[in-house]
Amino acid sequence: MTARTLRRTPPDKPPRRSFREWWKGSKRWMRYWYLRLMRQNSSPKNLAAACALGMFIGALPIIPFQSVVVIALAFLLRVNKLAAWVATCYSNAATMVPFYYFLFRVGQSVTPFQNVAFDPDKLRMVDMIHAGWQVFGVMFAGGLAFGIPATIVTYFFSLFAIRRYRRRRAVRILRKREE
């Protein structure tokens, strides 16, 4: 072969990962963050309040500013910052269009603005504000209507889960020491 033909060969592509490999990696990643949260050196009530705060802020249509707002409020309320930040991750850039549409539909059912239209091409904060405060107001109302009950449920569910995990872990550690 000449140098000319070698230059024209495409580079080797990395092998594509199968769905099973992707799912296995995703489960590992979720388990890592779950264990990291459960092992935080905070009280169960503090962690549960942080998760509830993250759930509430995540429900608001302020995706570019969620991290800043939740960390600032976590400092003010003196709750675990990592738990609050991780709890906001359910609303992100990948889930923005369906999540904002959900907030819009919930907001339409609780507000009197019925003539407002949802445009998935204008989901940036600047575009929503230029489209009119009514669109942002409907989505914000939907975020509050979804976020308040979700916050209450998250607090009690995470408090239960954290206490249960720590109880089981303490028993497991005691059993190992007895052996």
Coordinates of N, CA, C and O in Angstrom, one line a residue:
M1 N 0.8 -1.2 0.0 CA 0.0 0.0 0.0 C 0.9 1.2 0.0 O 1.9 1.3 0.6
T2 N 0.4 2.2 -0.6 CA 1.1 3.5 -0.7 C 0.6 4.4 0.5 O -0.4 4.1 1.1
A3 N 1.4 5.4 0.7 CA 1.0 6.4 1.8 C -0.3 7.1 1.4 O -1.0 7.5 2.4
R4 N -0.6 7.2 0.2 CA -1.8 7.9 -0.2 C -3.0 7.1 0.2 O -4.0 7.7 0.6
T5 N -3.1 5.8 0.0 CA -4.2 5.0 0.4 C -4.3 4.9 1.9 O -5.4 4.8 2.4
L6 N -3.2 4.9 2.6 CA -3.3 4.8 4.1 C -3.9 6.1 4.7 O -4.6 6.0 5.7
R7 N -3.7 7.2 4.1 CA -4.3 8.4 4.6 C -5.8 8.5 4.4 O -6.5 9.2 5.1
R8 N -6.3 7.8 3.4 CA -7.7 7.9 3.1 C -8.6 6.9 3.9 O -9.8 7.0 3.8
T9 N -8.0 6.0 4.6 CA -8.8 5.1 5.4 C -9.3 5.8 6.6 O -8.6 6.5 7.3
P10 N -10.6 5.5 6.9 CA -11.2 6.2 8.0 C -10.6 5.6 9.3 O -10.2 4.5 9.4
P11 N -10.6 6.5 10.3 CA -10.1 6.0 11.6 C -11.0 5.0 12.2 O -12.2 5.0 11.9
D12 N -10.5 4.1 13.0 CA -11.3 3.1 13.7 C -12.3 3.8 14.6 O -11.9 4.6 15.5
K13 N -13.5 3.4 14.5 CA -14.5 4.0 15.5 C -14.6 3.1 16.7 O -14.4 1.9 16.7
P14 N -14.8 3.8 17.8 CA -14.9 2.9 19.1 C -16.2 2.1 18.9 O -17.2 2.5 18.3
P15 N -16.2 0.9 19.5 CA -17.4 0.1 19.4 C -18.6 0.7 20.1 O -18.4 1.3 21.2
R16 N -19.7 0.5 19.5 CA -21.0 1.1 20.1 C -21.4 0.2 21.3 O -21.3 -1.0 21.3
R17 N -21.8 0.9 22.4 CA -22.3 0.2 23.5 C -23.7 -0.3 23.3 O -24.5 0.4 22.8
S18 N -24.0 -1.5 23.8 CA -25.3 -2.0 23.7 C -26.2 -1.3 24.8 O -25.7 -0.7 25.7
F19 N -27.5 -1.5 24.6 CA -28.4 -1.0 25.6 C -28.2 -1.6 27.0 O -28.3 -0.9 28.0
R20 N -27.9 -2.9 27.0 CA -27.6 -3.6 28.2 C -26.4 -3.0 29.0 O -26.5 -2.8 30.2
E21 N -25.4 -2.7 28.2 CA -24.2 -2.1 28.9 C -24.5 -0.7 29.4 O -24.1 -0.3 30.4
W22 N -25.3 0.1 28.6 CA -25.7 1.4 29.0 C -26.5 1.4 30.3 O -26.3 2.1 31.2
W23 N -27.5 0.4 30.3 CA -28.3 0.3 31.5 C -27.5 -0.1 32.7 O -27.8 0.4 33.8
K24 N -26.6 -1.0 32.5 CA -25.7 -1.4 33.6 C -24.9 -0.3 34.2 O -24.9 -0.1 35.4
G25 N -24.4 0.5 33.3 CA -23.7 1.7 33.7 C -24.5 2.7 34.4 O -24.2 3.4 35.4
S26 N -25.8 2.9 33.9 CA -26.7 3.8 34.5 C -27.1 3.4 35.9 O -27.2 4.2 36.8
K27 N -27.3 2.1 36.1 CA -27.7 1.6 37.4 C -26.5 1.8 38.4 O -26.7 2.1 39.6
R28 N -25.3 1.6 37.9 CA -24.1 1.8 38.8 C -24.0 3.3 39.2 O -23.8 3.6 40.4
W29 N -24.3 4.2 38.2 CA -24.2 5.6 38.5 C -25.3 6.0 39.5 O -25.0 6.7 40.5
M30 N -26.5 5.5 39.4 CA -27.6 5.8 40.3 C -27.3 5.2 41.7 O -27.6 5.9 42.7
R31 N -26.8 4.0 41.7 CA -26.5 3.4 43.0 C -25.4 4.2 43.7 O -25.4 4.4 44.9
Y32 N -24.4 4.7 43.0 CA -23.3 5.5 43.5 C -23.9 6.7 44.2 O -23.5 7.0 45.4
W33 N -24.7 7.5 43.6 CA -25.3 8.7 44.1 C -26.2 8.4 45.3 O -26.3 9.1 46.3
Y34 N -27.0 7.3 45.2 CA -27.9 6.9 46.3 C -27.0 6.6 47.5 O -27.3 7.1 48.6
L35 N -26.0 5.8 47.4 CA -25.2 5.5 48.6 C -24.4 6.7 49.1 O -24.2 6.9 50.3
R36 N -24.0 7.6 48.2 CA -23.3 8.8 48.6 C -24.2 9.7 49.4 O -23.8 10.3 50.4
L37 N -25.5 9.8 49.0 CA -26.4 10.6 49.8 C -26.8 9.9 51.1 O -26.8 10.6 52.1
M38 N -27.0 8.6 51.1 CA -27.4 7.9 52.4 C -26.2 8.0 53.4 O -26.5 7.9 54.6
R39 N -25.0 8.1 52.9 CA -23.9 8.0 53.9 C -23.4 9.4 54.2 O -22.3 9.6 54.9
Q40 N -24.1 10.4 53.9 CA -23.8 11.8 54.3 C -23.8 11.9 55.8 O -24.6 11.3 56.5
N41 N -22.9 12.8 56.3 CA -22.8 13.0 57.8 C -23.8 14.1 58.2 O -23.4 15.1 58.7
S42 N -25.1 13.8 58.0 CA -26.2 14.7 58.3 C -27.3 13.9 59.0 O -27.4 12.7 58.8
S43 N -28.1 14.6 59.7 CA -29.2 13.9 60.3 C -30.2 13.5 59.3 O -30.3 14.1 58.2
P44 N -31.1 12.5 59.5 CA -32.1 12.1 58.5 C -33.0 13.2 58.2 O -33.4 13.4 57.1
K45 N -33.4 14.0 59.2 CA -34.3 15.1 59.0 C -33.7 16.2 58.1 O -34.3 16.8 57.2
N46 N -32.4 16.4 58.3 CA -31.7 17.4 57.5 C -31.6 16.9 56.0 O -31.8 17.7 55.1
L47 N -31.3 15.7 55.8 CA -31.2 15.1 54.5 C -32.6 15.1 53.8 O -32.7 15.4 52.6
A48 N -33.6 14.8 54.5 CA -34.9 14.7 54.0 C -35.4 16.1 53.6 O -36.0 16.4 52.5
A49 N -35.1 17.1 54.4 CA -35.4 18.5 54.1 C -34.6 19.0 52.9 O -35.2 19.7 52.0
A50 N -33.4 18.6 52.7 CA -32.6 18.9 51.5 C -33.2 18.3 50.3 O -33.3 19.0 49.2
C51 N -33.6 17.0 50.4 CA -34.3 16.4 49.2 C -35.6 17.1 48.9 O -35.9 17.3 47.7
A52 N -36.3 17.5 49.9 CA -37.6 18.2 49.6 C -37.3 19.5 49.0 O -38.1 19.9 48.1
L53 N -36.3 20.2 49.5 CA -36.0 21.5 48.9 C -35.6 21.3 47.4 O -36.0 22.1 46.5
G54 N -34.8 20.3 47.1 CA -34.4 20.1 45.8 C -35.5 19.7 44.9 O -35.6 20.1 43.7
M55 N -36.5 18.9 45.4 CA -37.7 18.6 44.6 C -38.5 19.8 44.3 O -39.0 20.0 43.2
F56 N -38.6 20.7 45.3 CA -39.4 22.0 45.0 C -38.7 22.9 44.0 O -39.4 23.3 43.1
I57 N -37.5 23.1 44.1 CA -36.7 24.0 43.2 C -36.7 23.3 41.8 O -36.8 24.0 40.8
G58 N -36.6 22.0 41.7 CA -36.6 21.3 40.5 C -37.9 21.4 39.7 O -38.0 21.3 38.5
A59 N -39.0 21.6 40.5 CA -40.3 21.7 39.9 C -40.6 23.1 39.2 O -41.5 23.2 38.5
L60 N -39.8 24.1 39.5 CA -39.9 25.4 39.0 C -39.3 25.5 37.6 O -38.2 24.9 37.4
P61 N -39.9 26.2 36.7 CA -39.3 26.3 35.3 C -38.1 27.3 35.2 O -38.1 28.3 34.5
I62 N -37.1 27.0 36.0 CA -35.9 27.9 36.0 C -34.7 27.0 35.8 O -33.7 27.2 36.4
I63 N -34.7 26.1 34.8 CA -33.6 25.2 34.6 C -32.2 25.8 34.6 O -31.3 25.2 35.2
P64 N -32.0 26.9 33.9 CA -30.6 27.3 33.9 C -30.1 27.8 35.3 O -28.9 27.9 35.5
F65 N -31.0 28.1 36.2 CA -30.6 28.7 37.5 C -30.9 27.8 38.7 O -30.7 28.2 39.8
Q66 N -31.4 26.6 38.4 CA -31.7 25.7 39.5 C -30.6 25.4 40.5 O -30.8 25.5 41.7
S67 N -29.4 25.1 40.0 CA -28.3 24.8 40.8 C -28.0 26.0 41.8 O -27.7 25.8 43.0
V68 N -27.9 27.2 41.2 CA -27.6 28.4 42.0 C -28.6 28.6 43.1 O -28.3 28.8 44.2
V69 N -29.9 28.5 42.7 CA -31.0 28.8 43.6 C -31.0 27.7 44.7 O -31.1 28.1 45.9
V70 N -30.9 26.5 44.4 CA -31.0 25.4 45.4 C -29.8 25.5 46.4 O -29.9 25.2 47.6
I71 N -28.6 25.7 45.9 CA -27.4 25.8 46.7 C -27.6 27.0 47.7 O -27.3 26.9 48.9
A72 N -28.0 28.2 47.1 CA -28.2 29.4 48.0 C -29.2 29.1 49.1 O -29.0 29.5 50.2
L73 N -30.3 28.5 48.7 CA -31.4 28.2 49.7 C -30.9 27.2 50.7 O -31.3 27.2 51.9
A74 N -30.1 26.2 50.2 CA -29.6 25.2 51.2 C -28.7 25.8 52.2 O -28.7 25.4 53.4
F75 N -27.9 26.8 51.8 CA -27.1 27.6 52.7 C -27.9 28.3 53.7 O -27.7 28.3 54.9
L76 N -29.0 29.0 53.2 CA -29.8 29.8 54.1 C -30.6 28.9 55.1 O -30.8 29.2 56.2
L77 N -31.1 27.8 54.6 CA -31.9 26.9 55.4 C -31.0 25.9 56.2 O -31.6 25.1 57.0
R78 N -29.7 25.9 56.0 CA -28.8 25.0 56.7 C -29.1 23.5 56.5 O -29.2 22.8 57.5
V79 N -29.4 23.1 55.2 CA -29.6 21.7 54.9 C -28.4 21.3 54.1 O -27.6 22.1 53.6
N80 N -28.4 20.0 53.8 CA -27.3 19.4 53.1 C -27.3 19.9 51.6 O -28.3 19.7 50.9
K81 N -26.2 20.5 51.2 CA -26.1 21.1 49.9 C -26.1 20.0 48.8 O -26.8 20.1 47.8
L82 N -25.3 18.9 49.0 CA -25.2 17.9 48.0 C -26.6 17.2 47.7 O -27.0 17.0 46.6
A83 N -27.3 16.9 48.8 CA -28.6 16.2 48.7 C -29.6 17.2 48.0 O -30.4 16.7 47.2
A84 N -29.6 18.4 48.3 CA -30.5 19.4 47.7 C -30.2 19.5 46.2 O -31.1 19.5 45.4
W85 N -28.9 19.5 45.8 CA -28.5 19.6 44.4 C -28.9 18.4 43.6 O -29.5 18.4 42.6
V86 N -28.6 17.2 44.2 CA -28.9 15.9 43.5 C -30.4 15.8 43.3 O -30.9 15.3 42.3
A87 N -31.2 16.3 44.3 CA -32.7 16.1 44.2 C -33.2 17.0 43.1 O -34.4 16.7 42.6
T88 N -32.5 18.0 42.6 CA -33.0 18.8 41.5 C -32.7 18.2 40.1 O -33.3 18.6 39.1
C89 N -32.0 17.1 40.1 CA -31.5 16.6 38.8 C -32.6 15.9 38.0 O -32.3 15.5 36.9
Y90 N -33.8 15.7 38.5 CA -34.8 15.0 37.7 C -35.3 16.0 36.6 O -35.8 15.5 35.6
S91 N -35.1 17.3 36.8 CA -35.5 18.2 35.7 C -34.1 18.8 35.2 O -33.4 19.4 35.9
N92 N -33.9 18.4 34.0 CA -32.6 18.8 33.3 C -32.8 19.1 31.9 O -34.0 19.0 31.4
A93 N -31.8 19.4 31.2 CA -31.9 19.7 29.8 C -32.5 18.6 28.9 O -33.2 18.8 27.9
A94 N -32.2 17.4 29.3 CA -32.7 16.2 28.5 C -34.2 16.0 28.7 O -34.9 15.5 27.8
T95 N -34.7 16.4 29.8 CA -36.2 16.2 30.1 C -36.9 17.5 30.0 O -38.1 17.5 30.4
M96 N -36.3 18.5 29.6 CA -36.9 19.9 29.6 C -38.2 20.0 28.8 O -39.2 20.5 29.4
V97 N -38.2 19.5 27.6 CA -39.4 19.7 26.8 C -40.7 19.0 27.4 O -41.7 19.6 27.6
P98 N -40.6 17.7 27.7 CA -41.8 17.1 28.3 C -42.1 17.6 29.7 O -43.3 17.7 30.0
F99 N -41.1 17.9 30.4 CA -41.3 18.4 31.8 C -42.0 19.8 31.7 O -43.0 20.1 32.5
Y100 N -41.5 20.7 30.9 CA -42.1 22.0 30.8 C -43.5 21.9 30.2 O -44.4 22.7 30.6
Y101 N -43.7 21.0 29.3 CA -45.1 20.8 28.8 C -46.0 20.3 29.9 O -47.2 20.8 30.0
F102 N -45.5 19.4 30.7 CA -46.3 19.0 31.9 C -46.7 20.1 32.8 O -47.8 20.3 33.2
L103 N -45.7 21.0 33.1 CA -45.9 22.1 34.0 C -46.9 23.1 33.3 O -47.7 23.7 34.0
F104 N -46.8 23.2 32.0 CA -47.7 24.1 31.3 C -49.1 23.6 31.4 O -50.1 24.4 31.6
R105 N -49.3 22.3 31.2 CA -50.7 21.7 31.3 C -51.3 21.9 32.7 O -52.4 22.2 32.9
V106 N -50.4 21.6 33.7 CA -50.9 21.7 35.1 C -51.2 23.2 35.4 O -52.2 23.5 36.0
G107 N -50.3 24.1 34.9 CA -50.5 25.5 35.1 C -51.8 26.0 34.4 O -52.5 26.9 35.0
Q108 N -52.1 25.5 33.3 CA -53.4 25.9 32.6 C -54.6 25.5 33.4 O -55.6 26.1 33.4
S109 N -54.5 24.3 34.1 CA -55.7 23.9 34.8 C -55.9 24.6 36.1 O -57.0 24.6 36.7
V110 N -54.8 25.4 36.6 CA -55.0 26.1 37.9 C -55.0 27.6 37.7 O -55.2 28.3 38.7
T111 N -54.8 28.1 36.5 CA -54.8 29.5 36.2 C -55.9 29.9 35.2 O -56.3 29.1 34.5
P112 N -56.3 31.2 35.2 CA -57.3 31.6 34.3 C -56.8 31.8 32.8 O -57.6 32.1 32.0
F113 N -55.5 31.8 32.6 CA -55.0 32.0 31.3 C -55.2 30.8 30.3 O -54.5 29.9 30.4
Q114 N -56.3 30.9 29.5 CA -56.6 29.8 28.6 C -56.1 30.0 27.2 O -56.0 29.1 26.4
N115 N -55.8 31.3 26.9 CA -55.4 31.6 25.5 C -53.9 31.6 25.2 O -53.4 32.0 24.2
V116 N -53.2 31.0 26.2 CA -51.7 31.0 26.0 C -51.4 29.6 25.4 O -51.9 28.6 25.7
A117 N -50.4 29.7 24.4 CA -50.0 28.5 23.7 C -48.6 28.1 24.1 O -47.7 28.9 24.4
F118 N -48.3 26.8 24.2 CA -47.0 26.2 24.5 C -46.2 26.1 23.2 O -46.7 25.5 22.2
D119 N -45.0 26.6 23.1 CA -44.1 26.5 22.0 C -42.8 25.8 22.4 O -42.0 26.5 23.1
P120 N -42.6 24.6 22.0 CA -41.4 23.9 22.5 C -40.1 24.5 21.9 O -39.0 24.2 22.4
D121 N -40.2 25.3 20.9 CA -39.0 26.0 20.3 C -38.5 27.1 21.1 O -37.4 27.6 20.9
K122 N -39.4 27.6 22.1 CA -39.0 28.8 22.9 C -39.1 28.4 24.3 O -39.9 28.9 25.1
L123 N -38.1 27.6 24.8 CA -38.1 27.1 26.2 C -36.9 27.8 27.0 O -36.9 27.6 28.2
R124 N -36.1 28.6 26.3 CA -35.1 29.3 27.1 C -35.8 30.4 27.9 O -36.8 30.9 27.5
M125 N -35.2 30.7 29.0 CA -35.8 31.7 29.9 C -36.0 33.0 29.1 O -37.1 33.6 29.2
V126 N -35.1 33.5 28.3 CA -35.2 34.7 27.6 C -36.4 34.6 26.6 O -37.2 35.5 26.5
D127 N -36.5 33.5 25.9 CA -37.6 33.3 24.9 C -39.0 33.3 25.6 O -39.9 33.8 25.1
M128 N -39.0 32.6 26.8 CA -40.3 32.6 27.5 C -40.7 34.0 28.0 O -41.9 34.3 27.9
I129 N -39.8 34.7 28.4 CA -40.1 36.1 28.9 C -40.5 37.0 27.7 O -41.5 37.7 27.8
H130 N -39.9 36.8 26.6 CA -40.2 37.6 25.4 C -41.6 37.1 24.9 O -42.3 37.9 24.3
A131 N -41.9 35.9 25.0 CA -43.2 35.4 24.6 C -44.4 35.9 25.4 O -45.5 35.9 25.0
G132 N -44.0 36.4 26.6 CA -45.0 37.1 27.5 C -45.0 36.4 28.8 O -44.6 35.3 29.0
W133 N -45.2 37.3 29.8 CA -45.2 36.8 31.2 C -46.3 35.8 31.5 O -46.2 35.0 32.4
Q134 N -47.3 35.8 30.6 CA -48.4 34.8 30.8 C -47.9 33.4 30.7 O -48.3 32.5 31.5
V135 N -47.1 33.1 29.7 CA -46.6 31.8 29.4 C -45.7 31.3 30.6 O -45.9 30.2 31.2
F136 N -44.8 32.2 31.1 CA -44.0 31.9 32.2 C -44.8 31.8 33.5 O -44.6 30.9 34.3
G137 N -45.8 32.7 33.6 CA -46.7 32.6 34.8 C -47.5 31.3 34.9 O -47.6 30.7 35.9
V138 N -47.9 30.8 33.7 CA -48.7 29.6 33.7 C -47.8 28.4 34.1 O -48.1 27.6 34.9
M139 N -46.6 28.4 33.5 CA -45.6 27.3 33.9 C -45.2 27.4 35.3 O -45.0 26.4 36.0
F140 N -45.0 28.6 35.8 CA -44.6 28.8 37.2 C -45.7 28.3 38.1 O -45.5 27.7 39.2
A141 N -46.9 28.7 37.8 CA -48.1 28.2 38.6 C -48.2 26.7 38.6 O -48.5 26.0 39.6
G142 N -47.9 26.1 37.4 CA -47.9 24.6 37.3 C -46.8 24.0 38.1 O -47.0 23.0 38.7
G143 N -45.6 24.7 38.2 CA -44.5 24.3 39.0 C -44.9 24.3 40.5 O -44.5 23.4 41.2
L144 N -45.6 25.3 40.9 CA -46.0 25.4 42.3 C -47.1 24.4 42.6 O -47.0 23.7 43.7
A145 N -48.0 24.2 41.7 CA -49.1 23.2 41.9 C -48.5 21.8 42.0 O -49.0 20.9 42.7
F146 N -47.5 21.5 41.2 CA -46.9 20.2 41.2 C -45.8 20.1 42.3 O -45.7 19.1 43.0
G147 N -45.1 21.2 42.5 CA -44.0 21.2 43.5 C -44.3 21.1 44.9 O -43.7 20.4 45.7
I148 N -45.4 21.7 45.3 CA -45.8 21.7 46.8 C -46.2 20.3 47.3 O -45.6 19.9 48.2
P149 N -47.1 19.7 46.6 CA -47.4 18.3 47.0 C -46.2 17.3 46.9 O -46.0 16.5 47.7
A150 N -45.4 17.5 45.8 CA -44.3 16.6 45.6 C -43.2 16.9 46.7 O -42.5 15.9 47.1
T151 N -43.1 18.1 47.1 CA -42.1 18.4 48.2 C -42.5 17.7 49.5 O -41.7 17.1 50.2
I152 N -43.8 17.7 49.8 CA -44.3 17.1 51.1 C -44.1 15.6 51.0 O -43.6 14.9 51.9
V153 N -44.5 15.0 49.9 CA -44.3 13.5 49.7 C -42.8 13.2 49.7 O -42.4 12.2 50.4
T154 N -42.0 14.0 49.1 CA -40.5 13.7 49.1 C -39.9 13.7 50.5 O -39.1 12.9 50.8
Y155 N -40.3 14.7 51.3 CA -39.8 14.8 52.6 C -40.1 13.5 53.4 O -39.2 12.9 54.0
F156 N -41.3 13.1 53.4 CA -41.7 12.0 54.3 C -41.1 10.7 53.7 O -40.7 9.8 54.4
F157 N -41.2 10.5 52.4 CA -40.6 9.3 51.8 C -39.1 9.2 52.0 O -38.6 8.2 52.3
S158 N -38.4 10.3 51.8 CA -36.9 10.3 52.0 C -36.6 10.1 53.4 O -35.6 9.4 53.8
L159 N -37.3 10.7 54.3 CA -37.1 10.5 55.8 C -37.2 9.0 56.1 O -36.4 8.5 56.8
F160 N -38.3 8.4 55.6 CA -38.5 7.0 55.9 C -37.4 6.2 55.3 O -36.8 5.3 56.0
A161 N -37.0 6.5 54.0 CA -35.9 5.7 53.4 C -34.6 5.9 54.0 O -33.8 4.9 54.2
I162 N -34.2 7.0 54.5 CA -33.0 7.3 55.1 C -32.9 6.6 56.4 O -31.9 5.9 56.8
R163 N -33.9 6.7 57.2 CA -34.0 6.0 58.5 C -33.9 4.5 58.4 O -33.2 3.8 59.1
R164 N -34.6 4.0 57.4 CA -34.6 2.5 57.2 C -33.2 2.1 56.7 O -32.7 1.1 57.2
Y165 N -32.6 2.8 55.8 CA -31.2 2.5 55.3 C -30.2 2.5 56.5 O -29.5 1.5 56.6
R166 N -30.3 3.5 57.3 CA -29.3 3.6 58.4 C -29.5 2.6 59.5 O -28.6 2.1 60.0
R167 N -30.8 2.2 59.7 CA -31.1 1.2 60.7 C -30.5 -0.2 60.2 O -29.9 -0.9 60.9
R168 N -30.8 -0.5 58.9 CA -30.3 -1.7 58.4 C -28.8 -1.8 58.3 O -28.2 -2.8 58.6
R169 N -28.2 -0.7 58.0 CA -26.7 -0.6 57.9 C -26.1 -0.8 59.3 O -25.1 -1.5 59.5
A170 N -26.7 -0.2 60.3 CA -26.2 -0.4 61.7 C -26.3 -1.8 62.1 O -25.4 -2.4 62.8
V171 N -27.4 -2.5 61.8 CA -27.6 -3.9 62.2 C -26.5 -4.7 61.4 O -25.9 -5.6 62.0
R172 N -26.3 -4.5 60.2 CA -25.3 -5.2 59.4 C -23.9 -5.0 59.9 O -23.1 -6.0 60.0
I173 N -23.6 -3.8 60.4 CA -22.3 -3.5 61.0 C -22.1 -4.2 62.3 O -21.1 -4.8 62.6
L174 N -23.2 -4.3 63.1 CA -23.1 -5.0 64.4 C -22.9 -6.5 64.2 O -22.2 -7.1 64.9
R175 N -23.6 -7.0 63.2 CA -23.5 -8.5 62.9 C -22.0 -8.8 62.5 O -21.5 -9.8 62.9
K176 N -21.4 -7.9 61.7 CA -20.0 -8.2 61.3 C -19.1 -8.1 62.5 O -18.1 -8.9 62.5
R177 N -19.3 -7.2 63.4 CA -18.5 -7.1 64.6 C -18.6 -8.3 65.5 O -17.6 -8.7 66.2
E178 N -19.8 -8.9 65.6 CA -20.0 -10.1 66.4 C -19.3 -11.3 65.9 O -19.0 -12.3 66.6
E179 N -19.1 -11.4 64.6 CA -18.5 -12.6 64.0 C -17.0 -12.7 64.3 O -16.3 -12.1 64.7

